Amino acid sequence: MQRAVLKLCCGISYPHVRSMAGLQRAALAAFGQEISVHLQRRPAWSPPRWTRHQQDEKTQPAEQRTTALADEDVFYLRRGQEALHEALEIVESKDGWKPEMAEKNGDVIYSKVLLGNRKVFRLEAELDASPEELHDILFVRVEEMHEWNPNIRRIRVLKHVGGNTMVTHEVSAETAGNLIGQRDFLSVRHWSKSESCVYLGGAATQFESLPPQPGFVRAEDGPTCIVLQPLQDHPDRTHFIWLLNMDVKGWLPQSLVNKALPRAQADFTKHLRLHLTAQKPENRR
């Protein structure tokens, strides 16, 4: 039954897929493969149980607990896929983008105002690393990010869903010059790959055992994404596109937030470049 529904959905969506831009179409093809594999391995989806979870664990038979866990996994998988797809739609849109700032090294940041008056930022840069290397740093070894980015206090993976989705808790650092102040984030992160690109996406989510923490303002990401595309003549270098879409919460003036976010993107890219340089074999001796 699930396969029949999937085929019907694919047939209905075909005219829309033909009109999609390149990044969206490639990412959607990768999503389709993930969903097909998941339908073969998992039971039908139902909303995750955000309440009475611990009590249910004590009283339900083991088979029912396994099914509930599978349902929760599918929730996070779909949340990550949807976030990545929505973020790519924003990145691929042609209208409304305006130059926000340009760095001497060639990095450029554009901004756009979405419905609801939220301003998002798109950074474009070239990095001296392959998409696979950057995927390893930014996703696989995400818990090590605080070691090279002083603006992050810690990132902890709370849950893995297969090899391409995870739930993380991130706490920003208390650093001088941080206009926004310390925040924490609870996010689902998802990655996908086409023949030429690696896509990293994410969005705010819920996790029952980690409600908002005292002393922190819980900000919300997403949908957001990073696109890693090898340069045509230099496959060991990457065209890096980063959509930053964040609601920092709190009582900060929006003008201050709109000034701080693109600066945070530029700082992140600077620290990432320093880390890539330090990782080169000739610099480890």
Tab-separated table of C-alpha atoms in Angstrom:
chain	number	residue	atom	x	y	z
A	1	MET	CA	0.000	0.000	0.000
A	2	GLN	CA	2.803	2.432	0.925
A	3	ARG	CA	4.620	1.767	-2.371
A	4	ALA	CA	1.387	2.408	-4.307
A	5	VAL	CA	0.889	5.739	-2.521
A	6	LEU	CA	4.516	6.661	-3.198
A	7	LYS	CA	4.095	5.954	-6.941
A	8	LEU	CA	0.889	8.021	-7.025
A	9	CYS	CA	2.625	10.938	-5.310
A	10	CYS	CA	5.524	10.740	-7.759
A	11	GLY	CA	3.094	10.849	-10.702
A	12	ILE	CA	1.236	13.845	-9.304
A	13	SER	CA	4.476	15.723	-8.559
A	14	TYR	CA	6.123	15.083	-11.960
A	15	PRO	CA	5.054	18.398	-13.608
A	16	HIS	CA	6.328	20.300	-10.561
A	17	VAL	CA	9.650	18.440	-10.566
A	18	ARG	CA	10.240	19.383	-14.190
A	19	SER	CA	9.955	23.072	-13.278
A	20	MET	CA	12.363	22.868	-10.326
A	21	ALA	CA	15.787	24.497	-10.357
A	22	GLY	CA	18.887	22.324	-10.450
A	23	LEU	CA	19.724	22.077	-6.757
A	24	GLN	CA	16.127	21.355	-5.778
A	25	ARG	CA	15.703	18.646	-8.421
A	26	ALA	CA	18.934	16.864	-7.463
A	27	ALA	CA	18.098	17.045	-3.774
A	28	LEU	CA	14.567	15.775	-4.373
A	29	ALA	CA	15.932	12.742	-6.213
A	30	ALA	CA	18.107	11.948	-3.217
A	31	PHE	CA	15.101	12.408	-0.882
A	32	GLY	CA	13.114	9.919	-2.949
A	33	GLN	CA	15.776	7.255	-2.551
A	34	GLU	CA	15.871	7.805	1.225
A	35	ILE	CA	12.086	7.549	1.558
A	36	SER	CA	11.950	4.377	-0.558
A	37	VAL	CA	14.579	2.672	1.594
A	38	HIS	CA	12.901	3.838	4.781
A	39	LEU	CA	9.485	2.500	3.744
A	40	GLN	CA	11.026	-0.930	3.321
A	41	ARG	CA	12.505	-0.869	6.820
A	42	ARG	CA	9.976	0.999	8.955
A	43	PRO	CA	6.309	0.614	9.869
A	44	ALA	CA	3.707	3.208	8.882
A	45	TRP	CA	4.330	6.646	10.351
A	46	SER	CA	2.309	8.258	13.089
A	47	PRO	CA	3.075	11.398	15.137
A	48	PRO	CA	5.698	10.873	17.854
A	49	ARG	CA	4.604	10.678	21.465
A	50	TRP	CA	5.779	13.856	23.156
A	51	THR	CA	3.778	13.156	26.362
A	52	ARG	CA	3.632	10.270	28.817
A	53	HIS	CA	6.659	8.774	27.066
A	54	GLN	CA	8.401	7.474	30.181
A	55	GLN	CA	5.199	6.015	31.641
A	56	ASP	CA	4.434	4.240	28.363
A	57	GLU	CA	7.933	2.726	28.329
A	58	LYS	CA	7.255	1.078	31.693
A	59	THR	CA	3.866	-0.365	30.759
A	60	GLN	CA	4.025	-1.166	27.037
A	61	PRO	CA	5.268	-4.510	25.717
A	62	ALA	CA	8.689	-4.439	24.051
A	63	GLU	CA	7.174	-4.762	20.555
A	64	GLN	CA	5.041	-1.627	21.038
A	65	ARG	CA	7.988	0.342	22.424
A	66	THR	CA	10.030	-0.582	19.333
A	67	THR	CA	7.236	0.639	17.040
A	68	ALA	CA	6.947	3.935	18.942
A	69	LEU	CA	10.677	4.478	18.630
A	70	ALA	CA	10.489	3.811	14.886
A	71	ASP	CA	7.674	6.349	14.533
A	72	GLU	CA	9.787	8.945	16.327
A	73	ASP	CA	12.718	8.209	14.014
A	74	VAL	CA	10.536	8.740	10.957
A	75	PHE	CA	9.339	12.052	12.418
A	76	TYR	CA	12.905	13.358	12.700
A	77	LEU	CA	13.856	12.007	9.278
A	78	ARG	CA	10.933	13.745	7.621
A	79	ARG	CA	11.500	16.930	9.605
A	80	GLY	CA	15.092	17.041	8.362
A	81	GLN	CA	14.121	16.293	4.759
A	82	GLU	CA	11.386	18.922	4.740
A	83	ALA	CA	13.699	21.532	6.280
A	84	LEU	CA	16.347	20.909	3.640
A	85	HIS	CA	13.800	21.046	0.815
A	86	GLU	CA	12.249	24.301	2.096
A	87	ALA	CA	15.672	25.886	2.593
A	88	LEU	CA	16.739	24.970	-0.950
A	89	GLU	CA	13.600	26.632	-2.296
A	90	ILE	CA	14.660	29.848	-0.558
A	91	VAL	CA	18.244	29.590	-1.821
A	92	GLU	CA	17.114	28.881	-5.398
A	93	SER	CA	14.588	31.715	-5.514
A	94	LYS	CA	15.742	34.511	-7.793
A	95	ASP	CA	13.763	37.482	-6.524
A	96	GLY	CA	14.417	39.715	-3.555
A	97	TRP	CA	18.099	39.038	-2.872
A	98	LYS	CA	20.217	42.115	-2.150
A	99	PRO	CA	23.957	42.388	-1.386
A	100	GLU	CA	24.446	42.722	2.361
A	101	MET	CA	28.225	42.718	2.749
A	102	ALA	CA	31.358	41.662	0.872
A	103	GLU	CA	34.655	40.531	2.359
A	104	LYS	CA	38.102	41.243	0.889
A	105	ASN	CA	38.661	37.505	0.371
A	106	GLY	CA	35.747	37.327	-2.066
A	107	ASP	CA	33.036	36.063	0.287
A	108	VAL	CA	29.682	37.710	-0.379
A	109	ILE	CA	26.563	37.740	1.795
A	110	TYR	CA	23.116	38.492	0.386
A	111	SER	CA	19.900	39.109	2.290
A	112	LYS	CA	16.225	38.671	1.569
A	113	VAL	CA	13.025	39.403	3.504
A	114	LEU	CA	10.578	36.501	3.711
A	115	LEU	CA	6.876	36.558	4.485
A	116	GLY	CA	6.428	37.553	8.097
A	117	ASN	CA	9.232	40.106	7.784
A	118	ARG	CA	11.977	37.618	8.667
A	119	LYS	CA	15.319	38.468	7.075
A	120	VAL	CA	17.490	35.581	5.890
A	121	PHE	CA	21.107	35.629	4.753
A	122	ARG	CA	22.918	33.679	2.031
A	123	LEU	CA	26.697	33.470	2.167
A	124	GLU	CA	28.676	32.352	-0.874
A	125	ALA	CA	32.382	31.497	-0.661
A	126	GLU	CA	35.063	29.221	-2.078
A	127	LEU	CA	36.808	26.897	0.363
A	128	ASP	CA	40.022	24.945	-0.032
A	129	ALA	CA	38.509	21.538	0.727
A	130	SER	CA	36.353	18.975	-1.066
A	131	PRO	CA	32.621	18.649	-0.331
A	132	GLU	CA	33.343	15.293	1.352
A	133	GLU	CA	35.906	16.871	3.695
A	134	LEU	CA	33.504	19.655	4.626
A	135	HIS	CA	30.671	17.191	5.186
A	136	ASP	CA	32.910	15.297	7.600
A	137	ILE	CA	33.761	18.473	9.527
A	138	LEU	CA	30.318	20.073	9.553
A	139	PHE	CA	28.142	16.990	10.067
A	140	VAL	CA	30.002	13.798	10.998
A	141	ARG	CA	32.282	15.551	13.516
A	142	VAL	CA	29.839	18.245	14.518
A	143	GLU	CA	30.527	17.652	18.245
A	144	GLU	CA	34.120	18.831	17.669
A	145	MET	CA	33.058	22.194	16.254
A	146	HIS	CA	33.770	24.046	19.494
A	147	GLU	CA	37.437	23.081	19.134
A	148	TRP	CA	37.904	25.389	16.151
A	149	ASN	CA	34.990	27.822	16.437
A	150	PRO	CA	35.260	29.992	19.574
A	151	ASN	CA	31.657	31.158	19.155
A	152	ILE	CA	30.362	27.699	20.090
A	153	ARG	CA	30.528	26.424	23.644
A	154	ARG	CA	29.410	22.894	22.836
A	155	ILE	CA	27.337	20.735	20.499
A	156	ARG	CA	25.993	17.414	21.677
A	157	VAL	CA	24.302	14.768	19.539
A	158	LEU	CA	21.185	13.594	21.394
A	159	LYS	CA	19.947	11.070	18.863
A	160	HIS	CA	21.032	9.474	15.582
A	161	VAL	CA	18.476	8.419	12.992
A	162	GLY	CA	20.299	6.234	10.509
A	163	GLY	CA	23.429	7.729	9.026
A	164	ASN	CA	22.026	10.980	7.666
A	165	THR	CA	19.847	12.516	10.401
A	166	MET	CA	20.525	13.553	13.988
A	167	VAL	CA	19.093	15.658	16.785
A	168	THR	CA	21.579	18.043	18.408
A	169	HIS	CA	21.721	20.497	21.279
A	170	GLU	CA	23.977	23.483	20.685
A	171	VAL	CA	25.051	26.198	23.122
A	172	SER	CA	26.723	29.353	21.896
A	173	ALA	CA	29.721	30.753	23.724
A	174	GLU	CA	29.881	33.867	25.855
A	175	THR	CA	32.342	35.794	23.719
A	176	ALA	CA	33.317	39.449	23.655
A	177	GLY	CA	31.587	41.342	20.897
A	178	ASN	CA	28.694	38.877	20.617
A	179	LEU	CA	25.812	41.279	20.073
A	180	ILE	CA	23.116	38.629	20.343
A	181	GLY	CA	24.308	37.009	23.554
A	182	GLN	CA	24.358	33.377	24.606
A	183	ARG	CA	21.688	31.120	23.104
A	184	ASP	CA	20.926	27.419	22.933
A	185	PHE	CA	19.420	25.512	19.991
A	186	LEU	CA	17.616	22.196	19.698
A	187	SER	CA	17.779	21.124	16.071
A	188	VAL	CA	17.328	18.247	13.671
A	189	ARG	CA	20.175	18.026	11.136
A	190	HIS	CA	19.949	16.103	7.897
A	191	TRP	CA	22.259	15.543	4.941
A	192	SER	CA	21.749	14.250	1.452
A	193	LYS	CA	23.914	13.814	-1.626
A	194	SER	CA	23.472	13.968	-5.374
A	195	GLU	CA	26.071	13.168	-8.015
A	196	SER	CA	27.714	16.559	-7.682
A	197	CYS	CA	26.532	18.185	-4.444
A	198	VAL	CA	26.314	17.513	-0.728
A	199	TYR	CA	23.387	19.157	1.054
A	200	LEU	CA	23.206	19.840	4.784
A	201	GLY	CA	19.893	21.033	6.195
A	202	GLY	CA	18.332	21.682	9.547
A	203	ALA	CA	15.553	23.222	11.581
A	204	ALA	CA	14.395	23.656	15.141
A	205	THR	CA	12.684	20.633	16.682
A	206	GLN	CA	11.447	19.172	19.975
A	207	PHE	CA	13.071	16.621	22.241
A	208	GLU	CA	11.088	15.516	25.240
A	209	SER	CA	13.997	15.006	27.623
A	210	LEU	CA	15.509	18.445	26.896
A	211	PRO	CA	12.979	21.271	27.343
A	212	PRO	CA	14.199	24.910	27.380
A	213	GLN	CA	16.958	25.293	29.955
A	214	PRO	CA	17.001	27.869	32.780
A	215	GLY	CA	19.443	30.669	32.091
A	216	PHE	CA	19.334	30.279	28.294
A	217	VAL	CA	17.233	31.857	25.581
A	218	ARG	CA	16.300	29.047	23.184
A	219	ALA	CA	16.662	30.359	19.659
A	220	GLU	CA	15.251	28.587	16.620
A	221	ASP	CA	16.979	27.697	13.359
A	222	GLY	CA	15.412	27.047	10.064
A	223	PRO	CA	14.751	25.986	7.713
A	224	THR	CA	18.418	26.443	6.924
A	225	CYS	CA	20.907	24.701	4.666
A	226	ILE	CA	24.457	24.464	3.355
A	227	VAL	CA	25.187	23.440	-0.237
A	228	LEU	CA	28.638	22.002	-0.977
A	229	GLN	CA	29.434	21.888	-4.683
A	230	PRO	CA	32.872	21.055	-6.148
A	231	LEU	CA	34.382	23.671	-8.435
A	232	GLN	CA	34.256	22.526	-12.028
A	233	ASP	CA	38.002	22.587	-12.647
A	234	HIS	CA	39.079	21.998	-9.035
A	235	PRO	CA	37.137	19.102	-7.423
A	236	ASP	CA	39.267	19.457	-4.287
A	237	ARG	CA	37.774	22.938	-3.755
A	238	THR	CA	34.168	23.766	-2.904
A	239	HIS	CA	31.617	26.414	-3.737
A	240	PHE	CA	30.082	26.937	-0.290
A	241	ILE	CA	26.532	28.304	-0.005
A	242	TRP	CA	25.050	28.833	3.453
A	243	LEU	CA	21.495	29.984	4.114
A	244	LEU	CA	21.190	31.384	7.637
A	245	ASN	CA	17.586	31.597	8.792
A	246	MET	CA	17.312	32.204	12.524
A	247	ASP	CA	14.883	33.523	15.102
A	248	VAL	CA	17.092	34.527	18.036
A	249	LYS	CA	14.084	35.122	20.350
A	250	GLY	CA	14.428	37.422	23.348
A	251	TRP	CA	13.907	41.178	23.322
A	252	LEU	CA	16.662	42.302	20.979
A	253	PRO	CA	15.920	45.026	18.425
A	254	GLN	CA	15.571	43.474	14.971
A	255	SER	CA	17.976	46.042	13.535
A	256	LEU	CA	20.674	44.736	15.891
A	257	VAL	CA	19.924	41.111	14.959
A	258	ASN	CA	20.073	41.893	11.232
A	259	LYS	CA	23.480	43.451	11.759
A	260	ALA	CA	24.871	40.613	13.877
A	261	LEU	CA	23.791	37.587	11.819
A	262	PRO	CA	25.764	38.260	8.607
A	263	ARG	CA	28.773	39.146	10.748
A	264	ALA	CA	28.393	35.776	12.480
A	265	GLN	CA	28.398	34.066	9.062
A	266	ALA	CA	31.603	35.827	8.063
A	267	ASP	CA	33.248	34.922	11.390
A	268	PHE	CA	32.215	31.271	11.089
A	269	THR	CA	33.710	31.037	7.604
A	270	LYS	CA	36.916	32.656	8.816
A	271	HIS	CA	37.314	30.096	11.610
A	272	LEU	CA	36.448	27.258	9.224
A	273	ARG	CA	39.212	28.386	6.851
A	274	LEU	CA	41.716	28.507	9.702
A	275	HIS	CA	40.689	24.988	10.696
A	276	LEU	CA	41.070	23.722	7.131
A	277	THR	CA	44.541	25.245	6.933
A	278	ALA	CA	45.555	23.605	10.206
A	279	GLN	CA	44.277	20.239	8.924
A	280	LYS	CA	46.542	20.217	5.872
A	281	PRO	CA	49.289	17.554	6.148
A	282	GLU	CA	52.092	20.041	5.557
A	283	ASN	CA	50.872	22.098	8.518
A	284	ARG	CA	50.695	19.167	10.959
A	285	ARG	CA	54.451	18.595	11.071
